[in-house]
XYZ file of C-alpha atoms in Angstrom:
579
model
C 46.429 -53.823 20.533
C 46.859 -57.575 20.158
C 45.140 -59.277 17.304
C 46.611 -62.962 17.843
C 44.516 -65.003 20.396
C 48.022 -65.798 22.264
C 48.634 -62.561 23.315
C 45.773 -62.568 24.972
C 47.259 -65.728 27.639
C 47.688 -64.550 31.271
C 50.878 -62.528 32.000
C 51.327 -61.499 27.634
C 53.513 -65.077 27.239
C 53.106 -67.520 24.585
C 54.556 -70.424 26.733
C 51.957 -73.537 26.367
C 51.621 -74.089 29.890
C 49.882 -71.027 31.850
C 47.822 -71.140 34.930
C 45.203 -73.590 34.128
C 45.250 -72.209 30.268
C 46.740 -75.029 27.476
C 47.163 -74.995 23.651
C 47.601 -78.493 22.560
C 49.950 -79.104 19.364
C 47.356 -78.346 16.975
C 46.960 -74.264 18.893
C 43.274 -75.003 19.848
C 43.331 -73.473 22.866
C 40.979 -74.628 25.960
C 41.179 -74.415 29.986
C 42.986 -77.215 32.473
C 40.210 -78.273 33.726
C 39.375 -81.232 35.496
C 36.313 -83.622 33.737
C 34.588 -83.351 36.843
C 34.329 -79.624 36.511
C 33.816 -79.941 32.962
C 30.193 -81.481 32.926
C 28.992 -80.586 29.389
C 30.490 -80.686 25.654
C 30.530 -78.143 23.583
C 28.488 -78.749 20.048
C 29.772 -76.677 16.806
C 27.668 -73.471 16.443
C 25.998 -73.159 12.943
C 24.428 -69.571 13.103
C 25.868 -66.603 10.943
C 27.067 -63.577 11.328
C 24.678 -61.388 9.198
C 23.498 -58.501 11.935
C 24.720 -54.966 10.849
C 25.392 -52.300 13.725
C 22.512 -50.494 12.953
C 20.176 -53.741 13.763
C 22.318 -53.879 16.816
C 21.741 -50.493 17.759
C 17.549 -50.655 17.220
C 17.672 -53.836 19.013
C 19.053 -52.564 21.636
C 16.131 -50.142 21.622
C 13.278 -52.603 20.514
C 13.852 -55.294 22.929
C 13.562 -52.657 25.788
C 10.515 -50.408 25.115
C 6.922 -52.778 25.105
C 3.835 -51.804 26.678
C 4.995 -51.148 30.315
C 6.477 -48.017 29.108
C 3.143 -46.475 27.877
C 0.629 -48.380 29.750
C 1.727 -50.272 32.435
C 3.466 -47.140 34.092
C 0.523 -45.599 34.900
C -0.184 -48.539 37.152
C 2.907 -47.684 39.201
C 2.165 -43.758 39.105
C -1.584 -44.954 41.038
C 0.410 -46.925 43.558
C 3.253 -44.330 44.131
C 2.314 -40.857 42.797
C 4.570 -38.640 40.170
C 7.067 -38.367 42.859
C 7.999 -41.862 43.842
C 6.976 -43.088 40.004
C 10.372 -40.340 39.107
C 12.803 -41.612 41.962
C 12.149 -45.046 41.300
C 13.082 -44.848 38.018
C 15.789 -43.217 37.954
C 17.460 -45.127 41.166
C 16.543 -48.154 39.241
C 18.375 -46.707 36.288
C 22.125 -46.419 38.325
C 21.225 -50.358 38.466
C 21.129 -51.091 35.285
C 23.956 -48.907 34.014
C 25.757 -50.872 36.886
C 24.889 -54.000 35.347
C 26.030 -52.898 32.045
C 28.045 -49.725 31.556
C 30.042 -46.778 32.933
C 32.211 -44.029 31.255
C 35.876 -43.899 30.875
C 38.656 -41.962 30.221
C 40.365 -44.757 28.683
C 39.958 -45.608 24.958
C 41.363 -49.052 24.003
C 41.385 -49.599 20.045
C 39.074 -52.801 18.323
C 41.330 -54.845 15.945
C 40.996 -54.194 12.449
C 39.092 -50.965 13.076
C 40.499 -47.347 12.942
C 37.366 -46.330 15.685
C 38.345 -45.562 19.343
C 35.205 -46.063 21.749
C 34.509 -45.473 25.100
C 34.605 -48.748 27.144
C 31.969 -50.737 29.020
C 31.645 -52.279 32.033
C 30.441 -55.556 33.987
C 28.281 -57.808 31.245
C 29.382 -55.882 27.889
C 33.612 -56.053 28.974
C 32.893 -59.784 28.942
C 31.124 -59.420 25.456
C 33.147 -57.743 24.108
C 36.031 -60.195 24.860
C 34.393 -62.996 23.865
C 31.268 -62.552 21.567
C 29.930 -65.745 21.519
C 26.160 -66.863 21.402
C 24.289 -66.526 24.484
C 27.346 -65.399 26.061
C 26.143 -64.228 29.999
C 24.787 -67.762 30.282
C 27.762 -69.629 29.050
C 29.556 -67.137 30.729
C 28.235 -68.517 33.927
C 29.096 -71.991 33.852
C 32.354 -70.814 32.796
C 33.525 -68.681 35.611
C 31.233 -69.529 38.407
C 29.618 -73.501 38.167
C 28.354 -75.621 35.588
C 25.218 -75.568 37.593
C 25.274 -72.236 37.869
C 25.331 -71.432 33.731
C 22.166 -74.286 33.774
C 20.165 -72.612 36.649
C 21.074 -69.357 35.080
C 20.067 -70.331 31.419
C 17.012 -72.196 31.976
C 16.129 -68.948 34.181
C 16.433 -66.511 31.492
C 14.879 -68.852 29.025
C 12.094 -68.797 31.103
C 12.013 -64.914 31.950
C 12.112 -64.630 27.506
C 9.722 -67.313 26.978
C 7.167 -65.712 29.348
C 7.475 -62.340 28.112
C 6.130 -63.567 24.767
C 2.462 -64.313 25.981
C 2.774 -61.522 27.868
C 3.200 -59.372 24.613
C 0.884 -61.635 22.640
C -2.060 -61.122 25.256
C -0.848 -57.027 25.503
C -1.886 -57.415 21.139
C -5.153 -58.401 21.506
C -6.385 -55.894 24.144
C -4.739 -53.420 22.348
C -6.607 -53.819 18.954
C -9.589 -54.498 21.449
C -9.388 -50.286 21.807
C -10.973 -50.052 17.987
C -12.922 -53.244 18.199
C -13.628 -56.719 19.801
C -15.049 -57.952 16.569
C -12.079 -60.203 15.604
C -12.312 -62.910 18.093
C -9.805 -63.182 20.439
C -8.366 -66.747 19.416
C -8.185 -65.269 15.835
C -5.527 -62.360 16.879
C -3.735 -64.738 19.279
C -3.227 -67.138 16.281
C -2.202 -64.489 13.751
C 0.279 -62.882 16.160
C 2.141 -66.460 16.870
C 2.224 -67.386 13.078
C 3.841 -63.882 12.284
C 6.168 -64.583 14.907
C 7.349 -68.014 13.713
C 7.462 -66.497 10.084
C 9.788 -63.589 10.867
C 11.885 -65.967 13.603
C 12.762 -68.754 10.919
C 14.067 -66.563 8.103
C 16.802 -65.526 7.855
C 18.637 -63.104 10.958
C 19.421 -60.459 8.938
C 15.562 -59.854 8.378
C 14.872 -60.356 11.805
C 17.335 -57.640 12.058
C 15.417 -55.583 10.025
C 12.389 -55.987 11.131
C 13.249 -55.096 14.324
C 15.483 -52.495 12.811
C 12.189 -50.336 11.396
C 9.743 -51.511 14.526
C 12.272 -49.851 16.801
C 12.666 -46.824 15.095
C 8.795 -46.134 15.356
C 9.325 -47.185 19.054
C 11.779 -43.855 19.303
C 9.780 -41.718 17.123
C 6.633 -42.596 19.087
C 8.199 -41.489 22.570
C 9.634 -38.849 21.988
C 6.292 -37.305 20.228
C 4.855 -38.392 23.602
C 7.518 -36.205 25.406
C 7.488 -33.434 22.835
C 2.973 -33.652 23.579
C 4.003 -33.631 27.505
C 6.144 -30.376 26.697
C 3.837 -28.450 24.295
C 0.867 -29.503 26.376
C 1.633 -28.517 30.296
C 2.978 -24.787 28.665
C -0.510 -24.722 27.473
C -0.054 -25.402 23.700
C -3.156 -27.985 23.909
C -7.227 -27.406 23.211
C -8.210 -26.186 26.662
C -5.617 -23.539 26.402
C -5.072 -25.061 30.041
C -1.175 -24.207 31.478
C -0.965 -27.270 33.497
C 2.822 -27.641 34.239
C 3.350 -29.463 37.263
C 0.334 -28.462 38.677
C -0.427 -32.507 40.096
C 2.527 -32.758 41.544
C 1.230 -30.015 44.184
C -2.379 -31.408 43.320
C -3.241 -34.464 45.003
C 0.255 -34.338 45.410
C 3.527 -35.643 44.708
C 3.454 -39.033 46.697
C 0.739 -41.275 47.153
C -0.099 -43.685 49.931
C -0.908 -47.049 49.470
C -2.151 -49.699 51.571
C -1.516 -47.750 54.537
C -1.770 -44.316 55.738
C 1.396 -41.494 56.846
C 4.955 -42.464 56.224
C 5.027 -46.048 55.818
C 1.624 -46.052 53.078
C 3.979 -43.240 50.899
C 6.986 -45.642 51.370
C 5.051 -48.520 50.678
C 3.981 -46.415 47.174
C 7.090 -45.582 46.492
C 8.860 -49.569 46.977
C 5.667 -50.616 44.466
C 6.767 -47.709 41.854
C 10.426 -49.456 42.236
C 9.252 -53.374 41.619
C 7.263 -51.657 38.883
C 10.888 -49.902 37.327
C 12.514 -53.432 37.638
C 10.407 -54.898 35.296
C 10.006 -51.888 32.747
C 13.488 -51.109 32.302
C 15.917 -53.560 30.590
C 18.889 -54.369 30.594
C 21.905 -55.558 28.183
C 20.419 -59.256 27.648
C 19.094 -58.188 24.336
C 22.316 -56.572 22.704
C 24.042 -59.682 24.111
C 21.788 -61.814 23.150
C 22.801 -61.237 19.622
C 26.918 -61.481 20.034
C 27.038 -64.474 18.039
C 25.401 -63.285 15.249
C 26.913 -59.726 14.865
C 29.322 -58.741 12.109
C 32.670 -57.568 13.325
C 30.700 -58.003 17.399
C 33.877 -56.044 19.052
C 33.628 -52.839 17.160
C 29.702 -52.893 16.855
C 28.812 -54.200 20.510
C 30.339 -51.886 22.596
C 28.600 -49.226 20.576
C 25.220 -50.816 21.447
C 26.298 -50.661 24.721
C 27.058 -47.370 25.319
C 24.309 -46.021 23.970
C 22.605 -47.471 27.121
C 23.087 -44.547 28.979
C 21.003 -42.574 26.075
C 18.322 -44.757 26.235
C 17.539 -44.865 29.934
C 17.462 -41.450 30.297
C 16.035 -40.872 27.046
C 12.814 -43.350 27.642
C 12.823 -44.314 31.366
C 13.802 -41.024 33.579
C 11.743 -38.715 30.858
C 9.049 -40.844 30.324
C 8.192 -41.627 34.155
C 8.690 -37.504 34.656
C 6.284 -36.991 31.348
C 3.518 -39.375 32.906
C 3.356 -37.827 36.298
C 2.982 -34.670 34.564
C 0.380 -35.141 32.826
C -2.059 -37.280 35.118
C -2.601 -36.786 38.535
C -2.875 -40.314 40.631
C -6.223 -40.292 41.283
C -7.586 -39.888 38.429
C -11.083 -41.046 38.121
C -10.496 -42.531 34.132
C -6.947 -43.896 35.037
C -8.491 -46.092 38.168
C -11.740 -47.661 35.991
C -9.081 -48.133 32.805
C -6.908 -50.078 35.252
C -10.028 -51.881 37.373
C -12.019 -52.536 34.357
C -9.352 -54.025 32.194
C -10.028 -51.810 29.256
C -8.531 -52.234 26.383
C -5.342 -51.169 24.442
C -4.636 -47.457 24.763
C -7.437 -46.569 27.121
C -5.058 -46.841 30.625
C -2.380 -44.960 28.884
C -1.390 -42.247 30.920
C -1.162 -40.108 27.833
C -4.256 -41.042 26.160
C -6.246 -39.888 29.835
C -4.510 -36.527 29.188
C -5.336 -36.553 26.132
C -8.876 -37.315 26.672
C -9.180 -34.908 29.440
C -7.866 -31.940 27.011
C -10.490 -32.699 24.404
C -7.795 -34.371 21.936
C -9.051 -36.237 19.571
C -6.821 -38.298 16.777
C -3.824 -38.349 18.952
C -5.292 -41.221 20.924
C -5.275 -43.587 17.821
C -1.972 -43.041 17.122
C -0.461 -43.666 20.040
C -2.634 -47.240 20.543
C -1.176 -48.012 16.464
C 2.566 -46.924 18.418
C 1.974 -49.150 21.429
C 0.260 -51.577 18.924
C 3.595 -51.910 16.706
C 5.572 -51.402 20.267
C 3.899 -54.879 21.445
C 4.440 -57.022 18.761
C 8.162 -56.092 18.158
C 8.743 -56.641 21.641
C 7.387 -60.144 21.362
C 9.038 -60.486 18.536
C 12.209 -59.610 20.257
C 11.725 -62.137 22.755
C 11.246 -64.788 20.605
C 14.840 -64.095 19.373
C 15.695 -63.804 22.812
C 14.137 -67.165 24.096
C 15.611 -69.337 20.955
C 19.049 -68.137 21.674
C 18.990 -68.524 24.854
C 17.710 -72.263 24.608
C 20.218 -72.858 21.381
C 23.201 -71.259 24.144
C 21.913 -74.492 26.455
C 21.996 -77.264 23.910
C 25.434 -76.016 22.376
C 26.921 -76.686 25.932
C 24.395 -80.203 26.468
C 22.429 -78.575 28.798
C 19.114 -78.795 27.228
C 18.671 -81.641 24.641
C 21.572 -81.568 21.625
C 18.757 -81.554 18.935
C 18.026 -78.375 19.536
C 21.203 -77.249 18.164
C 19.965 -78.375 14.456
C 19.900 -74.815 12.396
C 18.464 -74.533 8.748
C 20.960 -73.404 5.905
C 20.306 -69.685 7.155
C 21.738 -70.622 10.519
C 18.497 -69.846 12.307
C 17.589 -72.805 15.192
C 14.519 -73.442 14.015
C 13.260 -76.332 16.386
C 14.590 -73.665 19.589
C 12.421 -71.213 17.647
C 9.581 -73.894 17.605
C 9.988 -74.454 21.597
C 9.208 -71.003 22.172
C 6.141 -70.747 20.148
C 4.898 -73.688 21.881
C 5.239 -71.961 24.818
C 2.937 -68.593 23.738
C 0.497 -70.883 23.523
C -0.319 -69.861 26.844
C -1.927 -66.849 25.545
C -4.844 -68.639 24.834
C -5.361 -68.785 28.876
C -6.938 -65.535 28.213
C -9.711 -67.191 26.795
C -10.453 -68.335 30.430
C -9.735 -65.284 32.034
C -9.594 -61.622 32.348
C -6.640 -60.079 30.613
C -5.753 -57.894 33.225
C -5.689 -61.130 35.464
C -3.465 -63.114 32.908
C -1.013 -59.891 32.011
C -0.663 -59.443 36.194
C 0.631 -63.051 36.499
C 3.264 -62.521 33.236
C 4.690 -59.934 34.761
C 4.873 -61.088 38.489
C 6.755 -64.277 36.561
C 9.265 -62.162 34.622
C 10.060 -59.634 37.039
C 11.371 -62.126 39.724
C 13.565 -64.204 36.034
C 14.963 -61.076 35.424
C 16.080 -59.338 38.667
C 17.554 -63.183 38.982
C 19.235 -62.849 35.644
C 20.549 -59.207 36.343
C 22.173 -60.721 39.469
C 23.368 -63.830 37.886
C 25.325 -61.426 35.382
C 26.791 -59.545 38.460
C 27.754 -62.141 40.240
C 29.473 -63.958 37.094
C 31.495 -60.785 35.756
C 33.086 -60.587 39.484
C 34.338 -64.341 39.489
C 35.778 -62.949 35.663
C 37.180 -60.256 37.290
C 39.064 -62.251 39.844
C 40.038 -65.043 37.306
C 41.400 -61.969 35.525
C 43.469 -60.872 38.331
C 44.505 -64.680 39.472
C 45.645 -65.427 35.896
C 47.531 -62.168 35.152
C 45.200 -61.159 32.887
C 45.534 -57.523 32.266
C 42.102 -55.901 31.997
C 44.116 -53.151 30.260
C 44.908 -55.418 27.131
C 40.831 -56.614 26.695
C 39.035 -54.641 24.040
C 37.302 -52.401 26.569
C 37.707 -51.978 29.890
C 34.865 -50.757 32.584
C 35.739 -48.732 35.517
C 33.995 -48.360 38.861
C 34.527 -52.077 39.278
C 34.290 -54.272 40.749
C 32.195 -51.690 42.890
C 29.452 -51.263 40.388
C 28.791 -54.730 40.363
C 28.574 -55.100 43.595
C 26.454 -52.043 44.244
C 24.253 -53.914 41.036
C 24.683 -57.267 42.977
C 23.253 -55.631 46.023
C 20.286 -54.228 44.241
C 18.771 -57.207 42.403
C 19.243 -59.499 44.781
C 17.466 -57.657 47.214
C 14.759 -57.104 45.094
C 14.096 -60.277 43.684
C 12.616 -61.272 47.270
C 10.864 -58.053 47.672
C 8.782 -58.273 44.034
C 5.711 -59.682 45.632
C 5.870 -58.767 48.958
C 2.178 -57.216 48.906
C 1.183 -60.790 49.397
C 2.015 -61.151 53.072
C 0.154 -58.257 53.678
C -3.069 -58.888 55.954
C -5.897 -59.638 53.606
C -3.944 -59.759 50.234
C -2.511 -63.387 50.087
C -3.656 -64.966 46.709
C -2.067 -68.216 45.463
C -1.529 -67.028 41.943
C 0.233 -64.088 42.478
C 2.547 -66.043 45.194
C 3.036 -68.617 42.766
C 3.858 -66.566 39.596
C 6.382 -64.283 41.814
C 8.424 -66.804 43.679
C 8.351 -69.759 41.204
C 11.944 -68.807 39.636
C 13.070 -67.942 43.122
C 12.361 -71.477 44.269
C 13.252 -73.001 41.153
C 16.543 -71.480 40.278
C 18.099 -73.207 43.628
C 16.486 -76.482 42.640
C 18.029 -76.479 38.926
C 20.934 -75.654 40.507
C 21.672 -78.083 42.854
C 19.799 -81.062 41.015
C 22.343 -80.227 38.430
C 25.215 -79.924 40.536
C 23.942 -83.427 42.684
C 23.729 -85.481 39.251
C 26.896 -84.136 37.106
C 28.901 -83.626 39.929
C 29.739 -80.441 39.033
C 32.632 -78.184 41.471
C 32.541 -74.128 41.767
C 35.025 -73.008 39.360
C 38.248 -71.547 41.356
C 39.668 -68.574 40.220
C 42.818 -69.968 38.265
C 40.982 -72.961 36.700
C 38.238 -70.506 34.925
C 38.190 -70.832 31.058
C 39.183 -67.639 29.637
C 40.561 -69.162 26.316
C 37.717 -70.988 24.803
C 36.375 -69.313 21.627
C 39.145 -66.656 21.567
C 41.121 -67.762 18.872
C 38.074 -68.654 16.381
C 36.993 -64.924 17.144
C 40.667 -63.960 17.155
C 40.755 -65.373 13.888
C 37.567 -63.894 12.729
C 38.139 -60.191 13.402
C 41.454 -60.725 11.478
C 40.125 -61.605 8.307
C 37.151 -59.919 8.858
C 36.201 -57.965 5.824
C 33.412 -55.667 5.467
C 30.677 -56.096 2.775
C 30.513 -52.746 1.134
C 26.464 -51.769 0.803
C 25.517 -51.485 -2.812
C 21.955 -50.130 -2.247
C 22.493 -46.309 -1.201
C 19.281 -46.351 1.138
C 20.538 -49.140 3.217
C 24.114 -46.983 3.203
C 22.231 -43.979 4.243
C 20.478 -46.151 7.342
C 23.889 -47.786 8.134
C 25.239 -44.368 8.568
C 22.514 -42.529 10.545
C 21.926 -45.693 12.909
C 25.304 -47.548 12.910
């Protein structure tokens, strides 16, 4: 395996001059681009390296698992039944590992590392090349447009920026389950100011916050699965042998809006828009490329764990909550139609309820409680990167790339709490009105994103092949492509349009809900060409992509990379359970 950044030049030569690739006298290397092309300038990047794998691992896990997976779901099993809920998520599933990952026979070794992993596919192979911060939106204006990587970031800044109210509001009706006497402002403010204290220290204790939040993510669902197990073989009060009795019992698919074959279909396309916004994707391991210690040994792990996780959470947990409520059940519709609060529409918590359980219930809303926050406080990571990834490259204003000593950005970090603000709209309104337009908004930003990384890892792929760049000689290598991204392509794009569909239907138009579902479709075309109109910016060709920038820095840094040996044993024990 290579370890100099010139070996890594189209066709293995070291000649100065390669296919739109130069290395001026001083070896910095760069692309042959044109100026026109090259609309923005790069700013130095001042964050550190400080994450460990293990807070790369649980953030892979954190950032993924919020309140959809415990209450939201049962939403989608109303709509859909147990059925459709099951096949929706796991179709939805293929997507994502599409997007991100797929198994190989072929081990490639990291530099500097004895490990041999299994390689990744579409976003993490260009990760894993080049690690930088915010890399699939950089990545974009890279290989595809400069318009494109501003549409694209300003998109996902969005879609993270969102999520945060979203998580924020899901806080306060949660602790709303125990009591409304705090006032509502009160836990909005409380949530924002924790937020803004754990976001401007320094990354490695975001890292571990997130590190311990995710773990009781894990441990919380898979007591919820172990419950669903012990409970439908009758190990539960009411002695009461349940198994899949609902799945025969109003049945296994529901009908919705209409009657016969096309109300079932119609259940089971809702359960599907419901699985594209609960299950993420790689943004949040990638996210944090530019801040990860030794990022092409640790990130592919996070990566591949992917597979785990979906199955793990998603396909299990959808299965587990079809289980154990039917779709009609009386509690499940008023929790949903009434708005009540925190735990109370948890699928789980209505079995629980109906079996005569007792403490469980509290647990699970202090889980989904602690499940909430970190996922907001994920986002907030998520959001601030993002934006920092736009000002490094001048496409969002170059003071945002001011970090403190501890290389955290604080005034991105200070955008994005601005921007929770719009919590307080529940002040106005019902929360079940206020979380319904958060999540029309997000799901449309990220089925955009998802095909935004699709369509960005196939113009790398052909820049690969144009340049002589053998795919063989990156760190990992997916395979399946550049079907799977296609097939991933495909998928999103399709259902970006389709997310709020149900408002064309006779008698359900509502301005809101058309608003917060199409916004980012509108929007992203408008950034884009607006962008393109005033820099005039060209589509990258296939020979003039930049696949040099950055490499020999991180070229450099893997060489002389040395570990940090962990003095304190607990933290040694956690690195090697979790890393």
């Amino acid at each position: 395996m290579a370890t100099s950044g010139i070996d890594y030049l189209p066709n293995g030569s070291d000649d100065k001059k390669i296919q739109g690739v130069f290395v001026d006298e001083e070896n910095n290397f760069g692309p042959r681009r044109s100026d026109s092309v090259a609309s923005v300038r790069i700013v130095h990047d001042d964050t550190h390296r400080k994450l460990k794998s293990r807070h790369i691992q649980l953030i892979g896990i954190g950032g993924t698992i919020g309140t959809a997976l415990y209450v939201q779901i049962g939403r989608g099993l109303m709509n859909g039944g147990p059925a459709s809920l099951f096949l929706a998520f796991s179709l939805w599933c293929t997507v994502i590992l599409a997007v991100t990952f797929a198994r190989s026979s072929t081990f490639h070794k990291c530099p500097n590392t004895e490990d041999e992993l299994t390689s990744a596919s579409g976003i993490a192979e260009m990760v894993t090349f080049l690690p930088i911060s915010s890399p699939f939106i950089r990545f974009a204006g890279r290989f595809v447009d400069d318009a494109f990587g501003v549409a694209a970031g300003w998109n996902f800044f969005v879609f993270e920026a969102a999520l945060v109210p979203f998580e924020i509001v899901a806080c306060n009706v949660i602790i709303n389950f125990w009591s409304n006497a705090v006032p509502v402002g009160a836990i909005i403010a409380i949530v924002i100011v924790l937020y803004g204290v754990i976001n401007l220290m320094a990354v490695k204790w975001y890292g571990e916050t997130e590190f311990w939040a995710a773990v009781g993510k894990v441990l919380l669902i898979i007591g919820l699965l172990i419950f669903t197990f012990i409970s439908m073989l009758g190990g539960n009060p009411e002695k009461d042998r349940y198994g899949f009795r609902y799945w025969k019992n109003p049945g296994s698919f529901a009908q919705l809006y209409y009657t016969g074959d096309l109300g079932r279909f119609l259940g089971f396309l809702q359960c599907l828009i419901q699985a594209s916004f609960t299950i993420a994707g790689p943004d949040y391991v990638s996210m944090a490329a530019g801040e990860t210690e030794n990022p092409r040994k640790v990130m592919p792990r996070a990566y591949n764990a992917v597979f785990y996780r979906l199955t793990t959470f998603f396909v299990l947990g959808s299965l587990a909550v079809g289980i154990n409520v039917p779709y009609n059940d009386p509690e499940l519709k008023a929790a949903f139609a009434d708005g009540k609060p925190g735990a109370a529409a948890s699928p789980y918590v209505v079995a629980m309820n109906r079996l005569r359980i007792e403490v469980l219930p509290h647990i699970v809303n202090a889980g989904v409680l602690a499940s909430a926050f970190s996922a907001g406080n994920s986002y907030v990571y998520c959001a601030s990167r993002s934006l920092f990834g736009l000002a490094l490259e001048g496409k969002a204003p170059k003071v945002l790339t001011k970090c403190t000593k501890q290389g955290v950005p604080y005034l991105c970090v200070a955008v994005v709490l601005a921007i929770s603000l719009l919590s307080f709209l529940q002040l106005g309104e019902n929360s079940a009105v206020v979380l319904s337009w958060f999540v029309s908004l997000v799901t449309a930003s990220q089925l955009i994103n998802f095909s935004v990384m699709c369509y960005t890892f196939l113009c790398f792929y052909k820049a690969c092949k144009v340049q002589g760049l053998d795919r063989n000689t990156l760190p990992y290598k997916g395979i399946l492509q550049p079907y799977a991204a296609y097939y991933a392509l495909t998928a999103t794009f399709i259902m970006t349009f389709v997310g709020g569909y149900t408002v064309f239907l006779p008698g359900y138009w509502d301005v809101p809900n058309f608003l917060f579902s199409y916004m980012m479709v509108f929007l992203f075309p408008v950034i884009f060409l607006g962008w393109k109109f005033v820099k005039k910016t060209k589509t990258v060709k296939a020979h003039e992509a930049d696949l040099i920038t950055d490499l020999a820095e991180i070229e450099e840094y893997h060489r002389n990379y040395v570990p940090t040996p962990e003095t304190n044993w607990f933290n040694k024990a956690l690195d090697k359970l979790f890393g």
